[in-house]
XYZ file of C-alpha atoms in Angstrom:
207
model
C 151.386 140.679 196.793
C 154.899 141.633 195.401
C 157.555 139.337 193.727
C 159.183 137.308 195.974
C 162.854 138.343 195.305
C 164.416 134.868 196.374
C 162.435 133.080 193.971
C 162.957 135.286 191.041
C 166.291 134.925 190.987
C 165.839 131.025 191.274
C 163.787 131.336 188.912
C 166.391 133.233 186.503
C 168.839 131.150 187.239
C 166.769 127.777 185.683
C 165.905 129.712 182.898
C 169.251 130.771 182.346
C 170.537 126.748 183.071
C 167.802 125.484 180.630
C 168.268 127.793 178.011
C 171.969 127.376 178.019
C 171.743 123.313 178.309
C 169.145 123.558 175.236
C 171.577 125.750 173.161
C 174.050 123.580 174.084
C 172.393 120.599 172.555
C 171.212 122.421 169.388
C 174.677 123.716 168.590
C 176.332 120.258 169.309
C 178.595 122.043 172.321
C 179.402 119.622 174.706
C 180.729 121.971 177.318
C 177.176 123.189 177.668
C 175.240 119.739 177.992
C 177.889 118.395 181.122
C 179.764 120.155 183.142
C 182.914 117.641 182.681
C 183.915 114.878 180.189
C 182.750 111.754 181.585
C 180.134 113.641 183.244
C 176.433 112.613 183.157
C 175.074 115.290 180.439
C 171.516 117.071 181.005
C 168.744 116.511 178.487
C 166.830 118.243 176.788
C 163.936 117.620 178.413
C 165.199 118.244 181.796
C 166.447 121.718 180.609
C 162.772 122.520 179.055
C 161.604 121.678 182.505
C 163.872 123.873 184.601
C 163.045 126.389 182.033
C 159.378 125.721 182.786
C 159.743 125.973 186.551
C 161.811 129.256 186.245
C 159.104 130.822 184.498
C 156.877 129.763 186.753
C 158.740 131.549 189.616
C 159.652 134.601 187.596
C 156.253 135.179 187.393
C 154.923 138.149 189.309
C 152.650 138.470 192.439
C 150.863 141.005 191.710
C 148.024 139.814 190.498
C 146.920 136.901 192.141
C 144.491 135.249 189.440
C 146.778 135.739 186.662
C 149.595 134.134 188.789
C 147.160 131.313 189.850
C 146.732 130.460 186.236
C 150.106 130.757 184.916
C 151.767 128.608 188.277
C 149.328 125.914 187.277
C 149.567 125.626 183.770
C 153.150 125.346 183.964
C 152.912 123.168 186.863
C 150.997 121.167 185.103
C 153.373 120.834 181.811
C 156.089 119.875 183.971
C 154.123 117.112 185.986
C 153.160 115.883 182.969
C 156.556 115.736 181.091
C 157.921 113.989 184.564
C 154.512 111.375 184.625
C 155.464 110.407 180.710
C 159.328 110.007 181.480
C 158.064 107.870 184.161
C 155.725 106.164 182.955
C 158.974 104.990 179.656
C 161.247 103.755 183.106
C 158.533 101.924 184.876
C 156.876 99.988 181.664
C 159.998 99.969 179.670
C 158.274 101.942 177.104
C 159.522 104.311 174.367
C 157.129 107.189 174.221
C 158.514 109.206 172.051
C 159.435 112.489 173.944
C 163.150 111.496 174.860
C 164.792 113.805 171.655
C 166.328 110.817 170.554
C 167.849 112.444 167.416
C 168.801 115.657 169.077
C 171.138 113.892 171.188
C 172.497 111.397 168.773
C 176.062 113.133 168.214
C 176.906 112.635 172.152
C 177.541 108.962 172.864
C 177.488 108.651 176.547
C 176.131 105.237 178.823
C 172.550 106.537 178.403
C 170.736 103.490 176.869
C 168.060 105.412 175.918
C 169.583 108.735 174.561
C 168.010 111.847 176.007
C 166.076 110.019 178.483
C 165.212 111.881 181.929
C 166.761 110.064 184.726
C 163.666 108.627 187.489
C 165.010 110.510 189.614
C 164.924 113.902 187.998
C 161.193 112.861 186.959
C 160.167 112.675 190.344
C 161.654 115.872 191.306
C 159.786 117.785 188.396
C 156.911 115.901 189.368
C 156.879 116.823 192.955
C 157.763 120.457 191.669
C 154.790 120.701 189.243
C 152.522 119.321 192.359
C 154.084 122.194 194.545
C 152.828 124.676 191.896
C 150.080 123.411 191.457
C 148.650 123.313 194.950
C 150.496 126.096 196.806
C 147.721 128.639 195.653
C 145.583 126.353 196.423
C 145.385 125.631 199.865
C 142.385 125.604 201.727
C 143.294 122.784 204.947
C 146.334 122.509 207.066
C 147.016 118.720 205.381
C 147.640 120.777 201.763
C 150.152 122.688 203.375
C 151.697 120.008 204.767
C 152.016 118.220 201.047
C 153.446 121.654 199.752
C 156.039 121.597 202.096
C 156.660 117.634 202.316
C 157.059 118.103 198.458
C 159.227 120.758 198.278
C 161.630 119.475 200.388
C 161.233 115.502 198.668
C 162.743 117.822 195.489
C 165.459 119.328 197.731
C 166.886 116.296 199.050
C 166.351 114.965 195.864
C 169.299 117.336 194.597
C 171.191 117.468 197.672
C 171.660 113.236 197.251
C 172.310 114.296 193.494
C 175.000 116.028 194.241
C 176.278 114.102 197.220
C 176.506 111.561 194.586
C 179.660 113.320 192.870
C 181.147 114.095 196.099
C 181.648 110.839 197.631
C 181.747 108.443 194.316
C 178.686 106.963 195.807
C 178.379 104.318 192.289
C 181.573 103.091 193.124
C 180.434 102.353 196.828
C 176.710 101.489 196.107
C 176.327 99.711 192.054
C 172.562 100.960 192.795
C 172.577 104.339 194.089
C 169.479 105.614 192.575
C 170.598 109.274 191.681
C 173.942 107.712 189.943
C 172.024 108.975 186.707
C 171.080 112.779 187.791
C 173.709 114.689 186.035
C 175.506 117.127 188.635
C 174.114 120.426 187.386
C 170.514 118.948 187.033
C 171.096 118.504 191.292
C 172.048 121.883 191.646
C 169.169 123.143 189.367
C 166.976 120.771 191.686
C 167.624 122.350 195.153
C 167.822 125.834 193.434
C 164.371 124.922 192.383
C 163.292 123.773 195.993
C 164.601 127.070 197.450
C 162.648 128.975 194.699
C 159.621 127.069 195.343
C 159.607 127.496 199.256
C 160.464 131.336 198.967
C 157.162 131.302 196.575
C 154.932 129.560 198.976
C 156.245 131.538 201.839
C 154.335 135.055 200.216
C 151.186 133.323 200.762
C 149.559 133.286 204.313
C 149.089 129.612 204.726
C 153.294 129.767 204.230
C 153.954 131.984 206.798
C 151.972 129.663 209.906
């Protein structure tokens, strides 16, 4: 199997978002860490996880154990980065992992500074799921979940983004991607894209 060429240049592109949102955050550049004032900023942790889910697609097809082992390590980093961040929103807990101080010289409405919106965390945690299982899949019902996932992190971003367009906080107080800054939504369905042109080298993909 070669490289799938769609979803190594995802996957170059979220390395190339995270790394830049992570510099951006070290040097204390605000341009880097939101796209406009006023603008919900990306965290660190969101940027380490598109940066673990582009490496995850940039890595190559070629040989198939290797790739099974590096897709599921990663996969598994990043579910279990997005279980923890979940786990701090549903039990009101502070584990720890948010970056606190690293983020400390932006003020911005984040109560808990560098928190993960839920949101994101489910999309990473669908993601790390997808990479888990796509080499994996042995029964029809496992593709299924790949490709039920995959596009749960899609429309994940594409309400992200929606979100901007439409002012949908002003309209709805509780729209539940209000928090997902608007570059973390296009890093989302750039992600979903990369994922499914992953999937779609393996045989199970193509049915």
């Amino acid at each position: 199997m070669r490289r799938a060429p769609l979803s190594a240049a995802a996957g170059a592109l979220l390395v190339l978002l995270g790394g830049t949102v992570m510099l951006g955050w070290w040097l204390q550049l605000s341009l880097l860490v939101h796209v406009l004032p006023g603008f919900t900023p990306m965290v660190i942790n969101t940027a380490l996880g598109f940066c673990l889910a582009g490496g995850a697609l940039l890595t190559p097809f070629s040989d198939a154990r290797r790739y099974e082992r590096i897709t599921a390590v990663l996969g598994g980093a990043l579910a279990i980065i997005a279980a923890l961040v979940l786990a701090e929103h549903l039990l009101r807990l502070d584990l720890g992992i948010d970056w606190a101080s690293l983020h400390a010289w932006l003020h911005d409405s984040n109560p808990n500074p560098g928190r993960m919106s839920a949101g994101t965390a489910f999309g990473f945690l669908m993601s790390g799921a997808v990479l888990i299982l796509a080499t994996r899949v042995r029964r029809p019902w496992m593709g299924t979940a790949v490709r039920l996932l995959t596009l749960g992190v899609g429309a994940i971003g594409v309400l992200g983004l929606a979100g901007y367009l439409v002012s949908a906080p002003l309209l709805f107080p509780h729209y539940p991607f209000a928090n997902v800054a608007v570059h973390t939504a296009a890093g989302l369905l750039v992600l979903a894209i990369g994922l499914r042109s992953a999937w779609r080298r393996f045989e199970w993909g193509r049915v």
